[in-house]
Short mmCIF file of C-alpha atoms in Angstrom, two decimals:
data_model
loop_
_atom_site.label_atom_id
_atom_site.label_comp_id
_atom_site.label_asym_id
_atom_site.label_seq_id
_atom_site.Cartn_x
_atom_site.Cartn_y
_atom_site.Cartn_z
CA MET A 1 217.55 165.63 176.36
CA ARG A 2 217.49 164.06 173.05
CA SER A 3 217.63 160.39 174.84
CA SER A 4 214.88 160.83 177.05
CA ALA A 5 212.62 162.14 174.75
CA ALA A 6 213.73 158.76 172.48
CA THR A 7 213.05 156.88 175.91
CA PHE A 8 209.87 158.10 176.25
CA SER A 9 208.97 157.34 172.89
CA THR A 10 210.00 154.25 173.01
CA SER A 11 208.06 153.14 175.87
CA LEU A 12 205.01 154.90 175.16
CA GLU A 13 205.14 152.49 172.16
CA VAL A 14 205.50 149.43 174.39
CA LEU A 15 202.57 150.90 176.14
CA LEU A 16 200.23 150.57 173.11
CA ALA A 17 201.24 147.66 171.73
CA ALA A 18 200.78 146.06 175.28
CA ALA A 19 197.62 147.78 175.52
CA ALA A 20 196.33 146.69 172.06
CA ARG A 21 197.17 142.71 173.32
CA ILE A 22 195.17 143.65 176.70
CA GLY A 23 192.34 144.75 174.76
CA ALA A 24 191.92 142.10 171.94
CA ASP A 25 192.24 139.65 175.35
CA ALA A 26 190.20 141.38 177.50
CA PRO A 27 186.73 139.22 176.65
CA GLY A 28 188.79 135.84 178.02
CA ALA A 29 188.43 137.80 181.69
CA ARG A 30 184.97 136.23 181.64
CA TRP A 31 187.12 132.98 182.37
CA LEU A 32 188.14 134.16 185.47
CA GLY A 33 187.69 133.65 189.57
CA ASP A 34 186.31 136.39 191.98
CA LYS A 35 189.34 137.26 193.54
CA GLN A 36 191.70 137.24 189.89
CA LEU A 37 188.74 139.44 188.68
CA LEU A 38 188.84 141.94 191.63
CA ALA A 39 192.88 142.12 191.35
CA ALA A 40 192.49 142.53 187.15
CA GLN A 41 190.19 145.75 188.00
CA ARG A 42 192.91 146.88 191.06
CA SER A 43 195.81 146.53 188.62
CA LEU A 44 194.26 148.31 185.36
CA ALA A 45 193.21 151.15 187.91
CA GLU A 46 196.52 151.59 189.29
CA ALA A 47 197.71 151.52 185.40
CA LYS A 48 194.72 154.10 184.29
CA ARG A 49 196.13 156.31 187.54
CA SER A 50 199.36 156.30 185.59
CA LEU A 51 198.27 157.14 182.22
CA ASP A 52 196.82 159.85 183.43
CA ALA A 53 199.10 161.12 184.81
CA CYS A 54 201.02 160.66 182.27
CA ALA A 55 198.50 162.46 179.88
CA SER A 56 197.78 165.32 182.89
CA VAL A 57 202.35 165.64 182.31
CA LEU A 58 201.85 166.28 178.67
CA ALA A 59 198.64 168.10 179.20
CA GLY A 60 201.08 170.40 181.73
CA GLU A 61 203.37 170.75 178.79
CA VAL A 62 200.90 171.80 176.36
CA VAL A 63 199.83 175.30 178.76
CA ARG A 64 203.29 175.77 179.26
CA ARG A 65 203.81 176.17 175.43
CA SER A 66 200.98 177.89 174.76
CA SER A 67 201.60 180.68 177.56
CA VAL A 68 199.77 183.99 177.09
CA GLU A 69 202.85 185.71 176.91
CA ALA A 70 203.46 183.85 173.42
CA GLY A 71 200.66 185.19 171.86
CA PHE A 72 199.47 183.67 168.28
CA GLY A 73 203.01 182.08 168.55
CA GLY A 74 202.40 179.96 171.22
CA LEU A 75 201.06 176.00 170.42
CA ALA A 76 197.12 176.52 171.12
CA ARG A 77 196.62 179.41 168.90
CA LYS A 78 199.23 178.64 166.14
CA GLU A 79 197.56 174.96 165.62
CA GLY A 80 194.10 177.45 164.97
CA PHE A 81 192.81 176.53 168.51
CA ARG A 82 191.70 179.33 171.61
CA THR A 83 193.12 177.71 174.61
CA PRO A 84 195.18 175.17 175.40
CA GLU A 85 192.17 172.68 176.81
CA ALA A 86 190.30 172.94 173.33
CA LEU A 87 193.49 171.99 171.77
CA ILE A 88 194.16 168.96 174.09
CA ARG A 89 189.75 168.19 173.25
CA GLY A 90 190.86 168.01 169.45
CA VAL A 91 193.65 165.77 169.71
CA THR A 92 192.28 163.42 172.27
CA GLY A 93 188.59 163.63 171.46
CA SER A 94 187.80 164.02 175.09
CA THR A 95 185.11 166.47 177.00
CA ALA A 96 185.52 169.80 178.04
CA ARG A 97 185.12 168.29 181.21
CA GLU A 98 188.00 166.07 181.04
CA ALA A 99 190.53 168.05 179.07
CA THR A 100 190.27 171.03 182.08
CA THR A 101 190.93 168.41 184.08
CA LEU A 102 193.65 167.38 182.29
CA VAL A 103 195.21 170.95 182.41
CA ARG A 104 194.54 171.93 186.22
CA VAL A 105 196.01 168.39 187.37
CA GLY A 106 199.32 168.77 184.84
CA THR A 107 199.56 172.37 186.01
CA MET A 108 199.68 171.19 189.22
CA MET A 109 203.01 168.61 188.59
CA ASN A 110 204.43 171.00 186.80
CA ASP A 111 204.44 173.59 190.10
CA ALA A 112 205.85 169.89 191.81
CA ASP A 113 208.66 169.39 189.77
CA LEU A 114 210.11 173.44 189.87
CA LEU A 115 209.78 172.93 193.37
CA GLN A 116 211.57 169.22 193.51
CA ASN A 117 214.20 170.46 191.01
CA ALA A 118 214.57 173.93 193.20
CA GLU A 119 215.06 171.47 196.16
CA ALA A 120 217.29 169.13 194.46
CA ASN A 121 219.87 172.20 193.51
CA GLY A 122 219.50 173.82 196.78
CA ILE A 123 217.64 176.70 195.70
CA ASP A 124 216.06 178.34 199.37
CA ASP A 125 213.60 181.10 198.01
CA PRO A 126 209.93 180.23 198.44
CA VAL A 127 208.82 183.50 197.78
CA GLY A 128 210.15 183.30 194.49
CA LEU A 129 209.59 180.00 193.50
CA ALA A 130 205.54 180.19 194.90
CA SER A 131 205.48 183.84 192.00
CA MET A 132 206.80 181.01 189.10
CA MET A 133 203.97 178.44 190.46
CA THR A 134 200.39 178.70 189.81
CA GLU A 135 199.06 176.94 192.98
CA PRO A 136 201.60 176.31 194.80
CA TRP A 137 199.50 174.80 197.82
CA LEU A 138 198.99 171.70 195.61
CA ALA A 139 202.21 170.67 195.29
CA ALA A 140 202.16 167.88 197.45
CA VAL A 141 198.98 166.49 194.96
CA GLY A 142 201.16 167.02 191.75
CA ARG A 143 203.65 164.39 193.41
CA ALA A 144 201.14 162.03 194.55
CA VAL A 145 199.88 161.92 191.00
CA ALA A 146 203.09 161.68 189.42
CA THR A 147 204.01 158.83 191.50
CA GLY A 148 200.57 157.21 191.46
CA ALA A 149 199.61 157.52 194.85
CA LEU A 150 196.47 159.78 193.46
CA SER A 151 194.37 159.71 190.72
CA VAL A 152 193.51 162.77 188.45
CA ALA A 153 190.24 162.83 189.50
CA GLY A 154 191.42 162.59 193.32
CA ALA A 155 193.64 165.60 192.60
CA GLU A 156 190.89 168.09 191.20
CA ALA A 157 188.52 166.55 193.93
CA ILE A 158 191.26 168.23 196.86
CA ARG A 159 191.92 171.24 194.37
CA THR A 160 187.99 171.79 194.43
CA GLY A 161 187.46 171.31 197.97
CA LEU A 162 190.33 173.43 199.37
CA GLY A 163 189.61 176.51 196.93
CA ARG A 164 192.42 179.35 197.02
CA PRO A 165 193.47 181.62 199.91
CA GLY A 166 191.94 183.74 201.31
CA PRO A 167 190.91 185.97 204.32
CA GLY A 168 191.54 183.97 207.19
CA VAL A 169 193.81 180.85 205.17
CA THR A 170 197.17 181.66 203.87
CA THR A 171 198.73 179.62 201.51
CA GLU A 172 200.95 178.10 204.38
CA ASP A 173 197.28 176.57 205.89
CA LEU A 174 196.07 175.03 202.59
CA THR A 175 199.39 173.11 201.21
CA ALA A 176 199.54 171.96 204.93
CA ALA A 177 196.24 170.81 204.64
CA ALA A 178 196.90 169.70 201.48
CA THR A 179 199.80 167.57 202.51
CA LYS A 180 197.21 165.92 204.35
CA LEU A 181 194.68 165.11 202.28
CA VAL A 182 197.89 163.17 200.25
CA ALA A 183 198.15 161.00 203.31
CA ALA A 184 195.32 159.96 204.23
CA ALA A 185 194.39 159.30 200.39
CA THR A 186 197.20 156.92 200.39
CA GLU A 187 196.63 155.18 203.75
CA ARG A 188 193.96 154.51 202.45
CA ALA A 189 194.72 153.23 199.16
CA ALA A 190 197.39 150.97 201.33
CA GLY A 191 194.34 149.53 204.00
CA THR A 192 196.93 150.68 206.58
CA THR A 193 193.45 152.65 207.96
CA PRO A 194 190.00 151.46 207.64
CA GLY A 195 187.27 152.39 204.98
CA GLY A 196 188.97 151.24 201.60
CA ALA A 197 190.55 153.57 199.05
CA LEU A 198 188.79 156.87 198.53
CA ASP A 199 187.01 157.70 195.57
CA ALA A 200 187.26 161.19 193.89
CA GLU A 201 183.70 162.31 195.74
CA GLY A 202 185.39 160.70 199.08
CA MET A 203 188.24 163.72 199.23
CA LEU A 204 186.13 166.57 197.97
CA ARG A 205 184.05 166.02 201.08
CA LEU A 206 187.43 165.57 203.31
CA ALA A 207 188.55 168.63 201.17
CA ARG A 208 186.02 170.80 202.03
CA THR A 209 185.32 169.84 205.51
CA ALA A 210 189.57 170.70 205.71
CA ARG A 211 188.65 173.89 204.30
CA ASP A 212 185.53 174.54 207.04
CA ASP A 213 188.07 173.40 209.54
CA LEU A 214 190.73 175.88 208.77
CA ASP A 215 188.18 178.92 207.93
CA ALA A 216 185.02 177.98 210.34
CA ALA A 217 184.57 181.80 210.91
CA GLY A 218 184.64 182.65 207.40
CA ILE A 219 181.07 181.86 206.79
CA VAL A 220 180.62 185.56 204.24
CA GLU A 221 183.56 184.55 202.12
CA ARG A 222 182.38 181.21 201.50
CA GLU A 223 179.00 182.33 201.26
CA ARG A 224 180.24 185.16 198.85
CA GLN A 225 182.63 182.43 196.73
CA ARG A 226 179.17 180.01 196.70
CA ARG A 227 177.78 183.02 194.86
CA ALA A 228 180.40 183.51 192.39
CA LEU A 229 180.42 179.81 191.69
CA ARG A 230 176.98 180.35 189.86
CA SER A 231 176.25 179.57 186.25
CA PHE A 232 174.18 178.86 183.83
CA ARG A 233 175.82 176.52 180.59
CA ARG A 234 175.00 175.47 177.75
CA TRP A 235 175.31 171.81 175.93
CA LYS A 236 174.47 170.75 172.44
CA ARG A 237 173.72 166.39 172.56
CA ASP A 238 174.13 164.12 170.46
CA ASP A 239 170.59 163.04 169.82
CA GLY A 240 169.67 166.69 168.73
CA MET A 241 168.71 167.47 172.35
CA THR A 242 170.07 170.73 174.15
CA ARG A 243 171.33 170.36 178.03
CA TYR A 244 171.23 173.05 180.53
CA THR A 245 173.28 173.06 184.04
CA TRP A 246 171.82 175.67 186.02
CA ASP A 247 174.35 175.75 189.06
CA LEU A 248 173.03 177.78 191.68
CA ASP A 249 173.77 179.05 195.31
CA PRO A 250 171.90 178.20 198.30
CA GLU A 251 169.81 182.02 197.99
CA GLY A 252 169.16 181.15 194.62
CA ALA A 253 168.58 177.61 194.19
CA ALA A 254 165.61 178.22 197.50
CA LEU A 255 163.86 180.69 194.94
CA ILE A 256 164.26 178.40 191.69
CA ASP A 257 163.36 175.09 194.37
CA ASP A 258 159.59 176.51 195.44
CA VAL A 259 158.98 177.40 191.93
CA TYR A 260 159.99 174.08 190.89
CA ASP A 261 157.80 172.41 194.15
CA LYS A 262 154.97 174.44 193.10
CA LEU A 263 155.06 173.43 189.23
CA THR A 264 155.26 169.74 189.60
CA SER A 265 153.31 169.24 193.12
CA PRO A 266 151.07 167.21 193.98
CA ARG A 267 152.86 165.39 191.48
CA ARG A 268 155.82 164.43 193.75
CA GLY A 269 153.95 164.18 196.70
CA GLY A 270 152.69 167.25 197.28
CA PRO A 271 149.37 168.48 199.02
CA ARG A 272 146.07 166.90 197.49
CA PHE A 273 143.47 167.65 199.50
CA THR A 274 143.29 171.79 198.94
CA THR A 275 140.35 173.33 197.98
CA GLY A 276 138.96 176.07 195.77
CA PRO A 277 141.26 176.78 192.20
CA GLU A 278 144.41 174.96 193.50
CA ARG A 279 141.96 171.51 194.35
CA GLU A 280 140.97 172.25 190.40
CA ARG A 281 144.69 172.70 189.75
CA ALA A 282 146.07 169.85 191.49
CA GLU A 283 143.75 167.62 190.11
CA GLN A 284 144.65 168.72 186.43
CA ILE A 285 148.14 168.25 187.14
CA MET A 286 147.56 164.93 188.91
CA ALA A 287 145.44 164.08 185.63
CA ASP A 288 148.45 165.36 183.33
CA THR A 289 149.90 162.07 181.24
CA ARG A 290 153.16 164.86 181.10
CA THR A 291 156.20 163.05 183.11
CA THR A 292 156.99 164.85 186.20
CA GLU A 293 160.52 165.96 184.68
CA GLN A 294 158.12 167.48 181.70
CA LEU A 295 155.93 169.54 183.25
CA ALA A 296 158.64 171.31 184.67
CA SER A 297 160.11 171.83 181.35
CA ASP A 298 157.32 173.12 179.89
CA GLY A 299 156.46 174.95 183.21
CA MET A 300 159.73 177.19 183.14
CA LEU A 301 159.57 177.86 179.30
CA GLU A 302 155.87 179.12 180.06
CA LEU A 303 157.73 181.24 182.62
CA ILE A 304 160.37 183.07 180.06
CA GLN A 305 157.77 183.64 177.69
CA LEU A 306 155.45 185.10 180.07
CA ALA A 307 158.36 187.97 181.50
CA LEU A 308 159.28 188.27 177.74
CA ASP A 309 155.69 188.79 176.49
CA THR A 310 155.49 191.14 179.38
CA ASP A 311 158.67 193.46 179.54
CA PRO A 312 160.68 192.24 176.75
CA GLN A 313 163.03 194.89 177.17
CA GLY A 314 163.00 195.20 180.69
CA VAL A 315 164.29 191.40 180.34
CA VAL A 316 166.93 191.25 177.86
CA GLY A 317 167.21 194.77 176.65
CA VAL A 318 166.16 195.98 173.62
CA ASN A 319 166.42 193.29 171.14
CA ARG A 320 163.86 190.48 171.84
CA PRO A 321 165.11 186.98 171.23
CA ALA A 322 163.73 185.65 167.87
CA VAL A 323 164.11 182.30 166.69
CA ARG A 324 164.75 181.77 163.20
CA VAL A 325 163.19 179.10 161.26
CA LEU A 326 165.44 177.96 158.25
CA VAL A 327 163.87 176.26 155.18
CA ALA A 328 164.94 175.80 151.53
CA ALA A 329 161.94 177.40 149.59
CA THR A 330 161.15 174.20 147.04
CA ASP A 331 160.51 171.54 150.41
CA LEU A 332 158.19 174.66 151.83
CA GLN A 333 156.35 175.04 148.85
CA GLU A 334 155.89 171.29 148.23
CA ARG A 335 155.42 170.86 151.67
CA SER A 336 158.21 168.09 152.09
CA GLY A 337 161.32 168.11 153.21
CA ARG A 338 162.51 169.49 156.41
CA GLY A 339 163.50 173.04 157.85
CA TRP A 340 166.05 173.69 160.48
CA ILE A 341 166.19 175.93 163.79
CA GLU A 342 168.86 178.37 163.72
CA GLY A 343 172.10 176.86 165.98
CA GLN A 344 170.69 173.23 165.97
CA PRO A 345 172.18 170.44 164.48
CA TYR A 346 168.55 168.26 163.76
CA PRO A 347 165.86 169.05 161.28
CA VAL A 348 162.56 169.70 162.00
CA SER A 349 159.44 168.63 160.17
CA ILE A 350 158.47 170.89 157.64
CA ALA A 351 154.70 170.65 159.84
CA THR A 352 157.01 172.45 162.70
CA VAL A 353 158.56 175.10 159.90
CA GLU A 354 154.63 175.91 159.75
CA ARG A 355 153.14 175.84 163.04
CA ASN A 356 156.53 178.47 164.23
CA ALA A 357 155.82 180.82 161.48
CA CYS A 358 152.52 181.70 163.10
CA LEU A 359 154.09 182.28 166.25
CA ASN A 360 155.24 185.78 167.98
CA GLY A 361 159.27 186.03 168.00
CA ILE A 362 159.85 183.64 165.37
CA GLU A 363 161.27 184.97 162.10
CA LEU A 364 161.43 182.51 159.17
CA ILE A 365 163.98 182.45 156.27
CA VAL A 366 163.48 181.03 153.01
CA PHE A 367 166.10 179.96 150.48
CA ASP A 368 166.18 179.74 146.67
CA ASP A 369 169.78 178.70 145.45
CA ARG A 370 171.26 181.23 147.59
CA PRO A 371 170.39 183.75 150.52
CA LEU A 372 169.43 187.63 148.73
CA PRO A 373 171.56 189.91 149.16
CA VAL A 374 171.72 193.67 150.96
CA ASN A 375 173.79 195.29 149.35
CA LEU A 376 175.43 198.72 150.92
CA GLY A 377 178.61 198.97 148.90
CA ARG A 378 181.69 201.53 150.11
CA GLU A 379 178.74 204.24 151.83
CA GLN A 380 179.04 202.20 155.46
CA ARG A 381 181.20 200.05 156.86
CA PHE A 382 179.79 197.74 159.17
CA PHE A 383 177.45 195.43 158.30
CA ASN A 384 173.77 195.90 159.30
CA ARG A 385 171.12 194.52 161.98
CA ALA A 386 169.37 192.81 158.62
CA GLN A 387 173.04 191.69 156.60
CA ARG A 388 173.95 189.95 159.95
CA ARG A 389 170.73 187.70 159.84
CA LEU A 390 171.11 186.52 156.34
CA LEU A 391 175.29 185.96 156.89
CA ALA A 392 174.22 184.16 159.99
CA ALA A 393 171.77 181.89 158.05
CA ARG A 394 174.08 181.74 155.10
CA ASP A 395 177.04 180.33 157.32
CA GLY A 396 175.32 178.60 160.73
CA GLY A 397 178.10 180.05 162.77
CA CYS A 398 181.93 180.99 162.68
CA ALA A 399 182.96 179.85 158.90
CA TRP A 400 186.62 178.44 160.19
CA PRO A 401 186.88 174.84 159.42
CA ASP A 402 185.94 172.59 162.99
CA CYS A 403 184.61 175.53 164.72
CA ASP A 404 181.32 174.88 166.63
CA ARG A 405 180.94 178.62 167.67
CA PRO A 406 176.99 179.40 166.41
CA PRO A 407 176.29 182.86 165.16
CA GLU A 408 175.62 184.50 167.89
CA TRP A 409 179.23 184.48 168.62
CA THR A 410 180.59 185.73 165.66
CA GLU A 411 182.23 188.76 163.94
CA ALA A 412 181.37 189.90 159.85
CA HIS A 413 184.34 189.85 158.75
CA HIS A 414 185.04 191.38 155.06
CA ILE A 415 186.98 189.11 152.59
CA ARG A 416 188.30 191.28 150.69
CA TRP A 417 189.56 194.14 153.63
CA TRP A 418 187.72 197.38 154.06
CA GLU A 419 190.84 198.79 154.46
CA ARG A 420 193.45 197.40 152.35
CA ASP A 421 191.71 196.13 149.44
CA GLY A 422 188.79 198.46 149.28
CA GLY A 423 186.06 195.53 149.94
CA THR A 424 182.19 196.40 149.90
CA THR A 425 180.13 195.92 153.21
CA ASP A 426 177.84 193.72 151.04
CA ILE A 427 176.90 190.63 151.95
CA ASP A 428 178.65 188.70 148.55
CA ASN A 429 182.10 190.16 150.76
CA GLY A 430 181.32 189.01 154.26
CA ILE A 431 181.76 186.39 156.35
CA LEU A 432 181.07 185.04 159.84
CA LEU A 433 184.50 184.42 162.40
CA CYS A 434 184.21 184.00 165.86
CA ARG A 435 186.79 186.72 167.62
CA HIS A 436 189.25 184.07 168.22
CA HIS A 437 189.56 182.93 164.62
CA HIS A 438 189.00 186.57 163.26
CA LEU A 439 192.02 188.01 165.23
CA LEU A 440 193.71 184.80 164.02
CA LEU A 441 193.45 185.60 160.32
CA HIS A 442 194.50 189.34 160.82
CA ASP A 443 197.41 188.64 162.78
CA GLU A 444 198.83 185.74 161.56
CA GLY A 445 198.51 186.17 157.52
CA TRP A 446 195.43 183.74 157.30
CA GLU A 447 193.54 184.76 153.92
CA ILE A 448 189.74 183.67 152.62
CA GLU A 449 189.39 183.35 148.69
CA THR A 450 185.99 182.97 146.88
CA ARG A 451 185.43 180.79 143.92
CA ASP A 452 181.66 181.76 143.02
CA HIS A 453 181.42 178.72 140.09
CA ASP A 454 181.36 176.14 143.01
CA PRO A 455 177.91 177.25 144.92
CA LEU A 456 178.76 174.15 147.62
CA ALA A 457 182.23 175.18 148.17
CA ARG A 458 182.54 178.66 147.90
CA PHE A 459 184.74 180.44 150.26
CA TRP A 460 188.07 178.96 150.91
CA LEU A 461 190.99 179.29 153.57
CA ILE A 462 194.30 179.79 152.42
CA PRO A 463 197.25 179.08 155.69
CA PRO A 464 200.09 181.18 155.87
CA ARG A 465 203.13 179.77 154.82
CA ASP A 466 205.07 179.33 158.09
CA ILE A 467 201.71 176.69 158.94
CA ASP A 468 201.57 175.26 155.43
CA PRO A 469 204.35 175.80 152.97
CA THR A 470 202.18 174.80 149.89
CA GLN A 471 199.58 177.04 151.48
CA THR A 472 196.81 174.30 150.27
CA PRO A 473 193.60 175.99 150.31
CA ARG A 474 191.12 174.50 152.86
CA PRO A 475 187.47 174.88 152.24
CA MET A 476 185.18 176.42 154.30
CA PRO A 477 181.61 174.78 153.40
CA SER A 478 178.77 176.71 154.77
CA LYS A 479 177.05 175.23 158.34
CA SER A 480 173.74 176.31 157.64
CA PRO A 481 171.57 172.52 157.00
CA ALA A 482 168.81 174.95 155.22
CA LEU A 483 171.33 176.96 152.35
CA ASN A 484 172.76 173.24 151.32
CA ASP A 485 169.51 171.31 151.37
CA ALA A 486 168.21 174.23 148.90
CA LEU A 487 172.08 174.73 147.16
CA ARG A 488 171.41 170.45 146.21
CA THR A 489 167.65 170.67 145.38
CA ALA A 490 169.17 173.79 142.77
CA GLU A 491 171.79 171.29 141.45
CA ARG A 492 169.27 168.62 140.93
CA HIS A 493 167.22 170.51 139.41
CA ARG A 494 169.90 171.76 137.12
CA ALA A 495 170.68 168.09 136.40
CA THR A 496 167.86 166.97 135.16
#
């Protein structure tokens, strides 16, 4: 085992050195002939498939060492991450989607390896093996990735298109379908069948067709599965914008499509020769200087605002959504500097702060050199709503270093524990932690200490000895940019 590990490490060093040389020599590619250029592209694609396969194997091993059974002793949680995917993102700098794909394909390869070892050792226990495998019908897919016959993206496409066993579709059916798909991909890549190599999108179409052929009568089940895939997701972009992705089944999409068409027609070629109020509205839309995408975005926001104004409790419950605008008192008084919208990474102008202060559903929080505490002593164990708002404004989200969970996904933790230390339910004794890091702190022996003499680095995280024998404190700076603005301004004033 040790010799295998040493061989792998040596191979990896050689590979990295070769990659560095290729990167340095890459500008010479412009002098290649057409055939040489395409041949080089194919060679690099083959190398990338091998590298991706290796990355998937490593991801699968991370998953194995981060098993649920291991609890907080698992690799991912021990390193301070909620999931294996989050750990891989932290190590590789990849996106959530890329990390998830590596984990899924790595799991396929683990299944394939388990099956291959069983066959090599003469173990004939299909039921027992299947119970140990995550998706046994995809073993052939994992094996194809390991040999370089199939890309990681192609493997994920087959997994998505085939789906899982269900009424009328057995594990054996999916195993046979997966084997045929791998064979088709291999033949196309080798040129033994016409059409050229299959990309991931082509593999996804073939896999979906294979599923339909297996279960032509299962319209109701596939409809249910599509509906189960509905989702509304949010991403923070690097440029300060926020992107929402809404996946809808055909029935839901029909309604939203109709709303979208009405918001943007006739801009997109809809009816123009109308009469009465519709004609006036059509002319207004045609004359509007906003783009079609801006029209649709503003229209959807107006619909949501209208629903909240009409029946907020019926739409979102008792607590009406509130946007919190944060600003340093000095900046607001001098009408200079900047403000912040809670949960957003980029600043807004003071003019925007002033405009929002007049709007319904907007809560303005102004900082001096520290947030004003709302202290309850030991009369109440849990932090109240007013305290939670101030903690959210002060901490800006989960205070654990490098955690990106926003305030609404956090819990208020007593720095001096309520039961163990007799801690009070005061702002100065509270800090926001997401559920994962709150559990990690309590279960694994982490501590938080306060240093009142340094307002810019007030809270420090103390790791347990098994993580860091020296227990070197780690800073927990506030993630609230408005508070940091106020503290820096106060520090400058004191210095002068």
